[in-house]
Coordinates of C-alpha atoms in Angstrom, one line a residue:
Chain Z
M1281 CA 80.9 193.4 166.4
A1282 CA 80.3 196.1 163.5
P1283 CA 76.7 196.3 161.3
H1284 CA 76.8 194.5 158.2
P1285 CA 73.7 193.9 155.6
Y1286 CA 73.9 190.6 156.4
R1287 CA 73.1 191.1 160.0
S1288 CA 69.5 192.1 158.9
M1289 CA 68.8 189.7 156.7
P1290 CA 66.1 187.0 157.4
P1291 CA 67.3 182.9 157.9
K1292 CA 66.2 182.3 154.6
A1293 CA 69.3 184.2 153.1
F1294 CA 71.5 181.7 154.8
W1295 CA 71.9 178.4 154.2
R1296 CA 72.4 176.8 157.5
R1297 CA 69.2 178.3 158.5
G1298 CA 67.3 178.2 155.2
V1299 CA 68.6 174.7 153.7
A1300 CA 70.3 172.9 155.8
N1301 CA 67.6 172.7 158.7
G1302 CA 64.2 172.9 158.6
F1303 CA 64.0 173.6 154.8
D1304 CA 60.2 174.2 153.8
P1305 CA 59.3 174.7 149.8
V1306 CA 57.0 177.3 150.7
D1307 CA 59.6 179.5 152.2
V1308 CA 61.2 179.6 148.8
M1309 CA 59.3 182.5 147.1
A1310 CA 58.5 186.1 149.1
R1311 CA 57.3 187.6 146.0
P1312 CA 53.3 189.1 145.8
L1313 CA 50.6 186.5 145.3
L1314 CA 50.8 184.9 141.9
I1315 CA 47.2 184.1 141.7
H1316 CA 44.9 186.7 143.2
R1317 CA 41.3 185.8 144.2
G1318 CA 39.0 185.3 140.6
E1319 CA 41.4 185.2 138.4
K1320 CA 41.7 182.8 135.6
V1321 CA 44.9 181.1 134.7
V1322 CA 46.0 180.2 131.0
S1323 CA 49.5 177.7 131.1
A1324 CA 51.8 176.8 128.3
G1325 CA 55.3 175.1 128.1
S1326 CA 57.0 171.9 128.7
C1327 CA 55.6 168.6 129.7
F1328 CA 56.5 169.8 133.1
A1329 CA 54.2 172.7 132.9
A1330 CA 50.9 170.0 132.1
N1331 CA 51.6 168.8 136.0
I1332 CA 50.4 172.1 137.8
V1333 CA 47.0 172.1 135.6
P1334 CA 45.3 169.2 137.9
Y1335 CA 46.7 171.0 141.1
L1336 CA 45.3 174.6 140.0
E1337 CA 41.8 172.8 138.8
A1338 CA 41.2 170.8 142.5
A1339 CA 42.8 173.6 144.7
G1340 CA 39.4 175.6 142.4
F1341 CA 41.2 177.7 140.5
A1342 CA 39.8 178.8 136.9
Y1343 CA 41.8 177.4 134.8
V1344 CA 40.9 178.7 130.8
R1345 CA 40.2 175.9 128.4
T1346 CA 39.2 177.1 124.8
E1347 CA 39.9 173.8 123.0
V1348 CA 38.6 170.9 124.5
V1349 CA 37.7 167.2 123.6
P1350 CA 34.0 167.4 122.8
P1351 CA 32.4 165.0 125.1
A1352 CA 31.0 162.9 122.8
F1353 CA 34.3 161.7 121.8
G1354 CA 35.6 161.6 125.4
A1355 CA 35.5 157.7 125.3
I1356 CA 38.4 157.5 122.6
G1357 CA 40.9 158.0 125.3
D1358 CA 42.4 160.6 127.3
D1359 CA 44.5 162.0 124.8
N1360 CA 42.2 161.7 121.8
F1361 CA 42.4 165.3 121.1
S1362 CA 46.2 165.3 121.8
Y1363 CA 47.8 168.0 123.5
G1364 CA 44.8 168.6 125.9
R1365 CA 46.4 169.1 128.9
F1366 CA 46.5 173.0 128.2
S1367 CA 44.7 175.7 127.8
A1368 CA 44.4 175.1 124.1
S1369 CA 45.7 172.0 122.2
Y1370 CA 49.5 173.7 121.3
G1371 CA 50.8 170.6 123.1
N1372 CA 54.7 171.1 124.9
I1373 CA 56.2 174.3 124.2
Y1374 CA 59.6 173.6 125.0
T1375 CA 61.3 176.8 123.9
V1376 CA 60.3 180.5 124.0
R1377 CA 60.8 180.8 120.9
Q1378 CA 58.2 178.5 119.6
A1379 CA 55.7 180.2 122.6
V1380 CA 56.9 183.7 120.5
Q1381 CA 55.8 182.0 117.2
L1382 CA 52.7 180.2 118.2
I1383 CA 51.5 183.9 119.5
E1384 CA 52.5 185.3 116.2
R1385 CA 50.8 182.9 113.9
A1386 CA 47.6 183.2 116.0
M1387 CA 47.8 187.2 115.3
G1388 CA 48.5 186.6 111.6
R1389 CA 52.1 188.0 112.1
F1390 CA 53.7 185.0 111.3
K1391 CA 53.0 182.1 108.3
P1392 CA 55.9 179.6 108.7
V1393 CA 57.0 178.0 105.5
E1394 CA 56.7 174.6 106.3
S1395 CA 53.2 175.2 107.6
R1396 CA 52.6 171.6 107.4
W1397 CA 53.8 168.2 106.3
I1398 CA 51.9 166.1 103.4
A1399 CA 52.9 162.7 104.1
A1400 CA 50.6 161.1 101.8
S1401 CA 47.8 162.1 99.6
D1402 CA 45.1 161.6 102.7
I1403 CA 47.6 162.8 105.7
V1404 CA 48.9 166.1 106.5
L1405 CA 50.3 166.4 109.5
D1406 CA 51.1 169.5 111.4
P1407 CA 55.0 170.4 112.4
F1408 CA 54.0 172.5 115.6
R1409 CA 51.9 169.4 116.9
P1410 CA 53.6 166.5 115.5
G1411 CA 52.1 163.9 118.2
L1412 CA 48.3 164.7 117.0
R1413 CA 46.7 161.4 116.9
Y1414 CA 44.3 162.6 114.0
P1415 CA 46.2 163.9 111.0
A1416 CA 44.2 165.8 108.7
C1417 CA 42.5 164.1 106.0
S1418 CA 43.2 166.8 103.3
E1419 CA 44.5 170.5 103.3
A1420 CA 41.4 171.9 103.8
E1421 CA 40.6 170.1 106.5
F1422 CA 44.2 171.1 107.9
D1423 CA 43.8 174.7 107.7
A1424 CA 40.2 174.5 109.0
I1425 CA 41.9 172.6 112.1
T1426 CA 44.3 175.2 112.7
T1427 CA 42.7 178.1 111.5
R1428 CA 40.3 177.4 114.9
H1429 CA 42.9 176.1 117.1
L1430 CA 45.1 179.6 116.5
E1431 CA 41.8 181.4 117.5
C1432 CA 41.3 179.1 120.3
V1433 CA 44.9 180.3 121.7
L1434 CA 43.9 184.0 121.3
E1435 CA 40.7 183.5 123.0
A1436 CA 42.7 181.8 125.9
L1437 CA 45.0 184.4 126.2
R1438 CA 42.6 186.7 126.0
E1439 CA 40.2 185.5 128.6
A1440 CA 43.2 184.4 130.9
D1441 CA 44.6 187.3 134.0
V1442 CA 48.0 185.2 134.7
F1443 CA 49.7 183.5 132.1
V1444 CA 51.9 180.3 133.6
F1445 CA 54.8 179.5 131.5
T1446 CA 57.3 176.9 132.1
L1447 CA 60.7 177.2 130.1
G1448 CA 61.7 174.1 129.3
L1449 CA 64.9 174.0 126.7
T1450 CA 67.0 175.6 124.7
E1451 CA 68.0 173.1 122.0
A1452 CA 65.8 173.5 119.3
W1453 CA 65.1 172.4 115.2
L1454 CA 64.1 175.0 113.1
S1455 CA 62.9 175.6 109.5
R1456 CA 66.1 177.1 107.6
P1457 CA 63.6 179.2 105.6
D1458 CA 62.6 181.5 108.0
G1459 CA 63.4 179.7 111.7
A1460 CA 60.1 178.3 112.5
V1461 CA 61.3 177.0 115.8
F1462 CA 59.8 172.9 115.9
P1463 CA 58.7 171.2 119.3
A1464 CA 60.7 168.0 118.0
C1465 CA 63.1 167.3 115.3
P1466 CA 61.7 166.8 112.2
G1467 CA 61.8 162.9 111.9
T1468 CA 61.4 162.0 115.5
V1469 CA 57.7 161.9 116.1
A1470 CA 56.6 162.9 112.8
G1471 CA 58.4 164.1 109.6
I1472 CA 61.0 163.3 107.6
F1473 CA 64.5 165.1 108.8
D1474 CA 65.7 166.8 105.7
P1475 CA 69.4 168.5 106.2
A1476 CA 68.6 171.2 103.8
M1477 CA 65.8 172.1 105.3
H1478 CA 66.1 171.6 109.3
A1479 CA 68.8 173.1 111.4
F1480 CA 70.2 172.7 115.0
H1481 CA 70.4 175.6 117.4
N1482 CA 71.2 176.1 120.6
F1483 CA 69.5 179.5 122.5
S1484 CA 71.7 181.7 124.3
V1485 CA 71.0 183.7 127.1
A1486 CA 70.7 186.9 125.4
E1487 CA 68.2 184.9 122.7
V1488 CA 65.9 183.7 125.3
S1489 CA 66.1 186.8 127.1
A1490 CA 64.7 188.9 124.1
D1491 CA 62.7 185.9 123.1
L1492 CA 60.6 186.3 126.6
D1493 CA 60.5 190.1 126.1
R1494 CA 58.5 189.5 123.0
L1495 CA 56.6 187.1 124.3
I1496 CA 55.4 189.1 127.1
A1497 CA 54.7 192.5 124.7
L1498 CA 52.9 190.1 122.1
A1499 CA 50.9 188.5 125.2
R1500 CA 49.9 192.0 126.4
E1501 CA 49.0 193.1 123.2
V1502 CA 46.6 190.3 123.1
N1503 CA 45.3 191.0 126.5
P1504 CA 46.8 194.4 128.7
R1505 CA 45.8 193.0 131.8
L1506 CA 47.8 189.9 131.6
R1507 CA 50.1 189.0 134.2
F1508 CA 53.1 186.7 133.9
V1509 CA 54.4 183.9 136.3
L1510 CA 57.6 182.0 135.0
T1511 CA 58.5 178.7 136.0
V1512 CA 62.2 176.5 134.6
S1513 CA 60.9 172.9 133.9
P1514 CA 63.4 170.8 136.7
V1515 CA 63.2 167.7 133.7
P1516 CA 66.6 167.3 132.3
L1517 CA 67.0 166.6 128.3
V1518 CA 65.8 163.5 127.2
A1519 CA 69.2 164.0 124.3
T1520 CA 71.1 166.6 123.5
A1521 CA 72.3 167.5 119.8
T1522 CA 75.4 168.8 120.5
R1523 CA 78.3 167.3 121.3
E1524 CA 78.3 167.4 124.8
H1525 CA 77.3 165.1 127.5
V1526 CA 73.4 164.7 128.0
L1527 CA 74.4 166.2 131.4
V1528 CA 76.5 168.9 130.4
A1529 CA 74.1 170.2 127.8
T1530 CA 71.3 170.1 130.4
T1531 CA 72.9 172.0 133.0
Y1532 CA 73.6 174.6 130.1
S1533 CA 70.3 174.6 129.2
K1534 CA 68.4 174.9 132.5
S1535 CA 71.4 178.0 133.2
V1536 CA 70.4 179.6 130.6
L1537 CA 66.6 179.5 131.3
R1538 CA 67.2 180.0 135.0
V1539 CA 69.1 183.4 133.9
A1540 CA 66.9 184.7 131.4
A1541 CA 63.6 184.1 133.7
G1542 CA 64.6 185.6 136.3
E1543 CA 66.0 188.6 134.3
A1544 CA 62.5 189.3 132.9
A1545 CA 60.9 189.0 136.1
E1546 CA 63.4 191.8 137.2
R1547 CA 62.7 193.8 134.0
H1548 CA 58.8 193.5 134.3
R1549 CA 56.7 194.6 137.0
E1550 CA 54.1 192.1 135.8
V1551 CA 56.2 189.1 135.6
S1552 CA 57.1 186.8 138.9
Y1553 CA 59.8 183.9 138.5
F1554 CA 58.3 180.4 140.3
P1555 CA 61.3 178.7 141.7
A1556 CA 59.8 175.1 140.6
Y1557 CA 63.3 174.0 139.7
E1558 CA 65.3 175.0 142.7
I1559 CA 63.0 172.7 144.4
V1560 CA 63.2 170.0 143.1
T1561 CA 67.0 170.1 141.8
G1562 CA 68.6 171.6 144.7
P1563 CA 71.0 170.0 147.2
Q1564 CA 67.8 169.8 149.9
A1565 CA 65.4 168.0 147.7
P1566 CA 65.4 164.3 148.4
W1567 CA 66.7 161.5 146.2
D1568 CA 62.6 160.3 146.0
F1569 CA 62.0 163.9 144.0
Y1570 CA 63.0 162.2 140.7
E1571 CA 62.1 158.5 139.4
A1572 CA 64.7 155.7 139.2
D1573 CA 65.8 157.5 135.7
R1574 CA 66.5 160.6 137.6
R1575 CA 64.6 162.7 134.8
E1576 CA 61.1 162.4 135.7
P1577 CA 59.6 164.5 138.8
S1578 CA 58.0 162.1 141.4
R1579 CA 54.8 162.7 142.5
M1580 CA 56.0 163.5 145.6
A1581 CA 58.3 166.4 144.1
I1582 CA 55.2 168.0 142.1
D1583 CA 53.3 167.9 145.2
N1584 CA 55.6 170.1 147.2
V1585 CA 56.4 172.4 144.2
M1586 CA 52.4 172.7 143.8
R1587 CA 52.1 172.9 147.6
A1588 CA 54.5 175.5 147.3
F1589 CA 52.9 177.4 144.4
L1590 CA 49.6 177.2 145.7
S1591 CA 50.6 178.9 149.2
R1592 CA 51.6 181.9 147.1
C1593 CA 48.1 182.1 145.6
E1594 CA 44.5 183.2 146.7
S1595 CA 41.9 181.1 147.5
S1596 CA 38.1 182.3 146.7
A1597 CA 37.4 182.5 150.3
G1598 CA 41.2 184.8 150.5
G1599 CA 44.1 183.3 151.7
A1600 CA 45.9 180.6 150.0
P1601 CA 43.8 177.3 149.5
A1602 CA 44.3 173.9 150.8
A1603 CA 46.6 172.0 149.2
P1604 CA 44.1 169.1 147.5
T1605 CA 44.7 166.1 148.5
Q1606 CA 46.0 163.2 145.4
A1607 CA 42.1 161.9 144.9
E1608 CA 41.0 165.2 143.8
V1609 CA 44.4 165.9 141.8
A1610 CA 43.8 162.4 140.0
A1611 CA 40.0 163.5 139.6
E1612 CA 40.6 166.7 137.6
T1613 CA 40.2 165.5 133.8
P1614 CA 41.7 167.8 131.8
A1615 CA 40.4 168.7 128.1
R1616 CA 36.7 167.9 128.7
A1617 CA 34.3 170.0 127.2
P1618 CA 32.4 171.0 130.9
A1619 CA 29.5 171.7 131.5
P1620 CA 27.3 173.9 129.5
E1621 CA 26.6 176.6 132.3
A1622 CA 23.4 177.6 131.3
S1623 CA 21.3 174.6 131.9
G1624 CA 23.6 173.0 134.6
D1625 CA 23.0 169.3 132.3
T1626 CA 26.1 167.4 131.8
P1627 CA 27.7 165.7 129.1
D1628 CA 27.4 162.1 130.6
A1629 CA 23.5 163.4 130.8
M1630 CA 23.5 164.9 127.3
Q1631 CA 24.8 161.4 125.9
A1632 CA 22.7 159.0 127.5
L1633 CA 19.4 161.0 126.9
S1634 CA 20.7 160.6 123.0
R1635 CA 21.1 156.8 123.4
A1636 CA 17.4 156.8 125.3
V1637 CA 15.7 158.8 122.4
A1638 CA 17.2 156.4 119.7
E1639 CA 16.7 153.5 121.6
A1640 CA 13.1 154.6 121.9
L1641 CA 12.9 155.2 118.3
C1642 CA 14.3 151.9 117.4
E1643 CA 11.6 150.7 119.5
E1644 CA 8.8 153.0 118.1
A1645 CA 9.9 152.1 114.5
A1646 CA 9.4 148.1 115.3
A1647 CA 6.0 149.5 116.7
E1648 CA 4.8 150.9 113.1
L1649 CA 4.9 154.2 113.9
Chain Q
M945 CA 9.1 137.2 81.8
S946 CA 11.1 136.0 85.0
S947 CA 11.7 132.5 86.0
L948 CA 10.5 131.0 89.0
P949 CA 13.1 131.9 91.8
S950 CA 15.8 129.5 92.3
E951 CA 17.2 127.8 95.3
G952 CA 20.5 129.7 94.6
R953 CA 18.8 132.9 94.3
E954 CA 17.1 133.4 97.4
F955 CA 18.1 135.4 100.5
V956 CA 17.8 136.1 104.4
L957 CA 17.4 139.3 105.8
A958 CA 18.2 140.4 109.6
G959 CA 19.1 142.8 111.5
H960 CA 18.3 146.1 113.7
S961 CA 15.5 148.3 113.4
N962 CA 15.9 149.3 109.7
K963 CA 15.0 146.1 108.6
W964 CA 11.5 147.0 109.0
A965 CA 11.2 149.3 106.2
L966 CA 13.5 146.5 104.5
G967 CA 10.3 144.2 104.4
T968 CA 10.5 142.2 108.1
P969 CA 6.8 141.3 109.0
R970 CA 6.0 143.0 111.9
G971 CA 3.9 142.2 114.4
H972 CA 5.6 138.6 115.2
S973 CA 5.2 136.7 118.4
G974 CA 7.0 133.6 119.8
P975 CA 10.7 132.6 119.3
P976 CA 12.6 133.9 116.4
A977 CA 11.2 132.3 113.2
L978 CA 11.7 132.8 109.4
V979 CA 8.8 134.6 107.3
Q980 CA 8.8 133.7 103.9
R981 CA 8.1 136.4 101.3
E982 CA 8.8 136.8 97.5
C983 CA 10.5 139.8 96.9
F984 CA 11.5 141.5 93.3
G985 CA 11.5 137.9 92.1
R986 CA 13.3 135.9 94.7
I987 CA 12.6 134.4 97.5
G988 CA 13.1 136.0 101.1
H989 CA 13.3 134.7 104.3
F990 CA 12.7 137.4 107.1
A991 CA 14.4 136.7 110.6
V992 CA 11.3 137.9 113.0
E993 CA 11.9 138.1 116.7
E994 CA 9.1 138.5 119.4
T995 CA 11.8 141.1 121.3
P996 CA 12.8 144.5 119.6
L997 CA 15.7 145.2 121.3
P998 CA 18.5 143.6 121.9
R999 CA 18.5 140.6 119.2
S1000 CA 18.8 137.3 121.0
V1001 CA 21.7 134.9 120.4
T1002 CA 18.9 132.5 119.2
Y1003 CA 17.9 135.2 116.6
W1004 CA 21.7 135.6 115.3
N1005 CA 22.1 131.9 115.5
L1006 CA 19.1 131.5 113.3
F1007 CA 19.6 133.7 110.8
V1008 CA 23.4 132.1 110.5
E1009 CA 21.8 129.1 110.1
A1010 CA 19.3 129.8 107.5
A1011 CA 21.8 131.9 105.5
R1012 CA 24.0 128.7 104.2
D1013 CA 23.9 128.8 100.1
R1014 CA 21.7 131.9 100.4
D1015 CA 22.4 135.5 100.3
A1016 CA 22.7 137.0 103.8
V1017 CA 21.2 140.6 104.3
L1018 CA 22.2 142.5 106.7
S1019 CA 20.6 146.0 108.0
Y1020 CA 23.4 146.0 111.0
E1021 CA 22.8 148.9 114.0
G1022 CA 23.0 152.5 111.8
N1023 CA 22.1 154.2 114.6
Q1024 CA 25.2 155.5 116.0
H1025 CA 24.9 158.5 114.7
V1026 CA 22.2 159.9 116.8
I1027 CA 23.5 157.7 120.3
G1028 CA 25.7 160.3 121.6
F1029 CA 25.5 162.9 119.6
L1030 CA 21.6 164.4 119.5
F1031 CA 22.3 166.5 121.9
V1032 CA 25.6 168.6 122.3
P1033 CA 26.6 170.8 124.5
K1034 CA 27.6 174.6 123.3
P1035 CA 29.9 175.6 121.4
G1036 CA 29.6 171.9 119.9
F1037 CA 31.9 170.5 117.2
D1038 CA 31.8 170.3 113.8
F1039 CA 34.2 168.8 111.2
I1040 CA 35.0 168.5 107.5
E1041 CA 32.9 166.0 105.5
P1042 CA 33.8 166.0 101.7
T1043 CA 30.3 165.1 100.8
V1044 CA 28.5 167.5 102.9
P1045 CA 30.1 170.7 101.9
G1046 CA 29.5 174.3 102.8
P1047 CA 30.9 176.7 106.2
L1048 CA 31.8 174.7 109.1
A1049 CA 29.4 176.0 112.5
A1050 CA 31.2 179.3 114.0
R1051 CA 32.9 178.8 117.0
A1052 CA 32.9 174.7 117.5
A1053 CA 35.7 173.1 117.9
I1054 CA 36.9 171.7 114.8
I1055 CA 38.0 168.2 114.9
P1056 CA 39.5 165.7 112.9
R1057 CA 37.4 163.3 110.5
R1058 CA 39.8 160.5 111.8
M1059 CA 38.5 161.3 115.1
V1060 CA 34.7 160.5 114.2
E1061 CA 35.6 157.5 112.3
A1062 CA 37.4 156.6 115.8
R1063 CA 34.5 157.0 117.6
F1064 CA 32.3 154.9 115.6
A1065 CA 35.0 152.2 115.0
P1066 CA 34.4 149.7 118.3
S1067 CA 30.4 149.7 117.2
M1068 CA 31.7 147.6 113.9
S1069 CA 33.0 144.5 116.6
G1070 CA 29.4 143.0 116.4
L1071 CA 29.1 143.1 112.6
R1072 CA 32.8 142.1 111.5
S1073 CA 32.4 139.0 113.8
L1074 CA 28.9 138.1 112.5
L1075 CA 30.2 138.6 108.8
K1076 CA 32.7 136.0 109.9
R1077 CA 30.2 133.6 111.1
L1078 CA 28.2 133.7 108.2
Q1079 CA 30.5 133.2 105.8
E1080 CA 32.0 130.2 108.0
G1081 CA 28.6 128.8 107.7
G1082 CA 28.1 129.0 104.0
A1083 CA 26.2 131.9 103.4
R1084 CA 26.2 132.6 99.3
R1085 CA 27.2 136.2 99.8
C1086 CA 27.3 139.2 102.6
L1087 CA 25.1 142.2 101.6
V1088 CA 25.2 145.1 104.5
V1089 CA 22.8 147.3 103.7
G1090 CA 23.3 151.0 104.3
T1091 CA 21.2 153.0 106.5
P1092 CA 19.2 155.8 105.8
P1093 CA 20.1 159.0 106.1
P1094 CA 18.7 161.5 108.4
S1095 CA 15.6 163.8 107.2
D1096 CA 16.5 167.5 107.7
D1097 CA 13.5 168.3 109.6
I1098 CA 15.2 167.4 113.0
G1099 CA 13.3 171.0 114.1
R1100 CA 10.1 169.4 113.7
F1101 CA 11.4 166.1 115.8
E1102 CA 12.7 168.8 118.2
K1103 CA 9.1 170.8 118.4
E1104 CA 7.7 167.5 118.9
V1105 CA 10.2 166.4 121.7
R1106 CA 9.9 169.5 123.9
S1107 CA 6.3 169.3 123.7
S1108 CA 5.6 165.5 124.1
A1109 CA 4.6 164.4 127.6
F1110 CA 6.4 161.5 126.4
W1111 CA 9.8 162.9 126.1
A1112 CA 9.3 165.1 128.8
K1113 CA 9.2 162.1 131.6
T1114 CA 12.1 160.2 129.3
F1115 CA 14.0 163.4 129.7
E1116 CA 13.0 164.1 133.6
Q1117 CA 14.0 160.5 134.1
Q1118 CA 17.6 161.6 132.8
K1119 CA 17.6 164.7 135.1
F1120 CA 17.8 166.8 131.8
N1121 CA 16.4 170.3 131.4
I1122 CA 14.5 169.9 127.7
E1123 CA 13.8 173.7 127.9
S1124 CA 17.9 174.6 127.5
A1125 CA 19.1 171.5 125.5
Q1126 CA 20.9 171.7 122.5
F1127 CA 19.8 169.6 119.6
V1128 CA 22.4 168.5 117.3
S1129 CA 22.0 170.3 113.4
A1130 CA 20.9 168.2 110.3
R1131 CA 24.1 169.2 108.9
L1132 CA 26.3 168.1 111.4
M1133 CA 23.9 164.2 111.7
L1134 CA 24.4 164.2 107.9
K1135 CA 28.1 164.1 108.0
L1136 CA 28.3 161.7 110.9
W1137 CA 25.5 159.0 109.0
A1138 CA 28.4 160.0 105.9
V1139 CA 31.4 158.7 108.6
L1140 CA 29.4 156.1 109.5
Q1141 CA 28.3 154.5 106.1
D1142 CA 32.4 154.7 105.1
V1143 CA 33.1 153.3 109.0
T1144 CA 30.6 150.3 108.2
E1145 CA 31.7 149.9 104.3
A1146 CA 35.4 149.2 105.4
A1147 CA 34.5 147.0 108.3
T1148 CA 32.1 145.2 105.6
R1149 CA 34.6 144.6 103.1
E1150 CA 37.3 143.8 105.7
A1151 CA 35.5 141.2 106.4
G1152 CA 35.3 140.0 102.8
G1153 CA 31.2 141.5 102.8
T1154 CA 29.7 144.1 100.4
F1155 CA 28.2 147.0 101.7
I1156 CA 25.4 148.4 99.8
R1157 CA 25.2 152.4 99.9
V1158 CA 22.0 154.0 99.4
P1159 CA 21.8 155.4 96.2
D1160 CA 21.5 159.2 95.1
F1161 CA 17.8 159.0 94.2
L1162 CA 16.7 158.0 98.0
R1163 CA 18.7 161.3 98.9
D1164 CA 17.6 164.9 98.5
A1165 CA 20.0 167.3 96.4
N1166 CA 21.7 168.1 99.8
G1167 CA 22.3 164.9 100.5
F1168 CA 19.1 164.4 103.1
L1169 CA 16.4 161.6 103.2
A1170 CA 14.0 162.6 100.0
P1171 CA 11.0 163.8 101.6
E1172 CA 8.7 161.2 100.0
H1173 CA 10.0 158.6 102.0
R1174 CA 10.8 160.5 105.7
L1175 CA 8.1 159.4 108.7
R1176 CA 6.3 161.4 110.2
Q1177 CA 7.3 161.6 114.5
D1178 CA 11.0 159.5 113.4
F1179 CA 14.0 161.3 111.8
T1180 CA 16.8 158.2 112.6
H1181 CA 14.8 155.7 110.2
A1182 CA 13.0 155.8 106.8
A1183 CA 9.7 155.0 105.3
D1184 CA 8.8 151.4 103.8
S1185 CA 9.3 152.8 100.4
F1186 CA 12.7 153.7 101.4
G1187 CA 13.2 150.4 102.8
Q1188 CA 11.8 148.2 99.0
E1189 CA 13.6 150.2 97.1
M1190 CA 16.6 149.8 99.3
L1191 CA 16.0 146.3 99.3
R1192 CA 15.8 145.9 95.6
H1193 CA 18.9 148.1 94.8
T1194 CA 20.6 145.5 97.0
L1195 CA 19.6 142.6 95.8
S1196 CA 20.2 143.8 92.4
A1197 CA 23.9 144.4 93.5

């Protein structure tokens, strides 16, 4: 039989041996390690991106958090600082353009015309974080909160070694004056839709590719040692603003993102592509990888994605870390302030002691201090 | 020349620890009772109880019953800005409080003021239900007295805490390292107190009561408790001189 290139290919190169029989998500990525021992990780992206964080933390990796809920406010609710599921409280970032603009804003290079929406004299909304649970009471408060938030974005990038970014959508709503990209259409989560001010845009491969190049360049300007792991969210669009069926629009969107991510990984030595999208959406994926709405990836799907992801990471002991159990993952509580390193005292202990002191003083007041 | 206090001008006073400064007799033993005192030309009935904390159901029932056809003067909690906030892990937090201007703490998490309001809101449920009971019980007016602002000398208290055997033992019981503990700043505590006053006022108003704010003359130029009304070892309560002025101010409302 004549020699040809396929003769030397490994089993995974063949559908029958790589997928139809004995598929293991751990085999889908052959690239070098995504995260090396001791490296710190920052992440951003669509809602799927937040799923990886508790797995990374449960597996012992250092996830950078620069904007956290102060412990005294932890009891209000898990989402009380809103958007606390990432390294800083930027919330879901669905498009690459929005990520680019976030870093440009943090670097002082982009000041959106629609920097805020004033809903009432004491309600100032953030167009780029429309779901914040507690809107600012004044523009002064809005400025203080936003300035600190953007500082935290830069701190997170500076502190990290690896930036995991999950591409979510190509469809976006822009502010007409300067092209500022909103995470949600004005009027849906917050704000008021104004056709004179707001326009729909569906990004092309060329645009997403250019934006990825810009994102990588900006982030590395902040921190030259940063490496990148790109993933594409397997979560379909909740709705499309195109005239297409949402399934067709989803396929376009994910295809564009997948191509752009893959090309970026080819173009940039410091960029890797991790195939979370393929693991969840491929024909090999079981029906149970999605919930009943066929949109929300199931826990089983995320477990498989993260098992494959962690198999390409190096634990503190060397080698891939053991995949964490569900209990370990669930135990991770994002967006809480870590215990202060210097003292070893926990925030809970601090609150307990504050209470003890206050109560003791009350007792003493009664005893005629 | 003032006339004798009439029945309609009587008041009943009860509440938590700040009630002592408002004139509640100390050292009571036995079951909850009312102690009568004339204050600023009016007959006051001060609810007293042997056990300092928590107030018993009997105590509150006595207050509600005694408030029928009288003014109910209530000093309710008021230490929420200390509970949970006295010690803060680095980098801490800060927020914009319009009544306490000045720069925000460097590197602190900047949180929305509404988040602080939300933090205090659950502590108002007891106040609301008590005000409801008072009104249903026939109280003439429900006056909720503002609690004293913090002193700006928290540093002195911190020094005492760090060197006191009593506090050392308390800290040890909580497995807390006193050496590295970071105390809240006086400015942040003042801001928290200011929000607490607003939240208490809103809850009082919603429940049909009247909230009596601490007047400026009892505060220093920066809004802290005026020096002459401070206690030596206690930065969360105020001296009886503060309480008397506050009671006079309340009764004139």
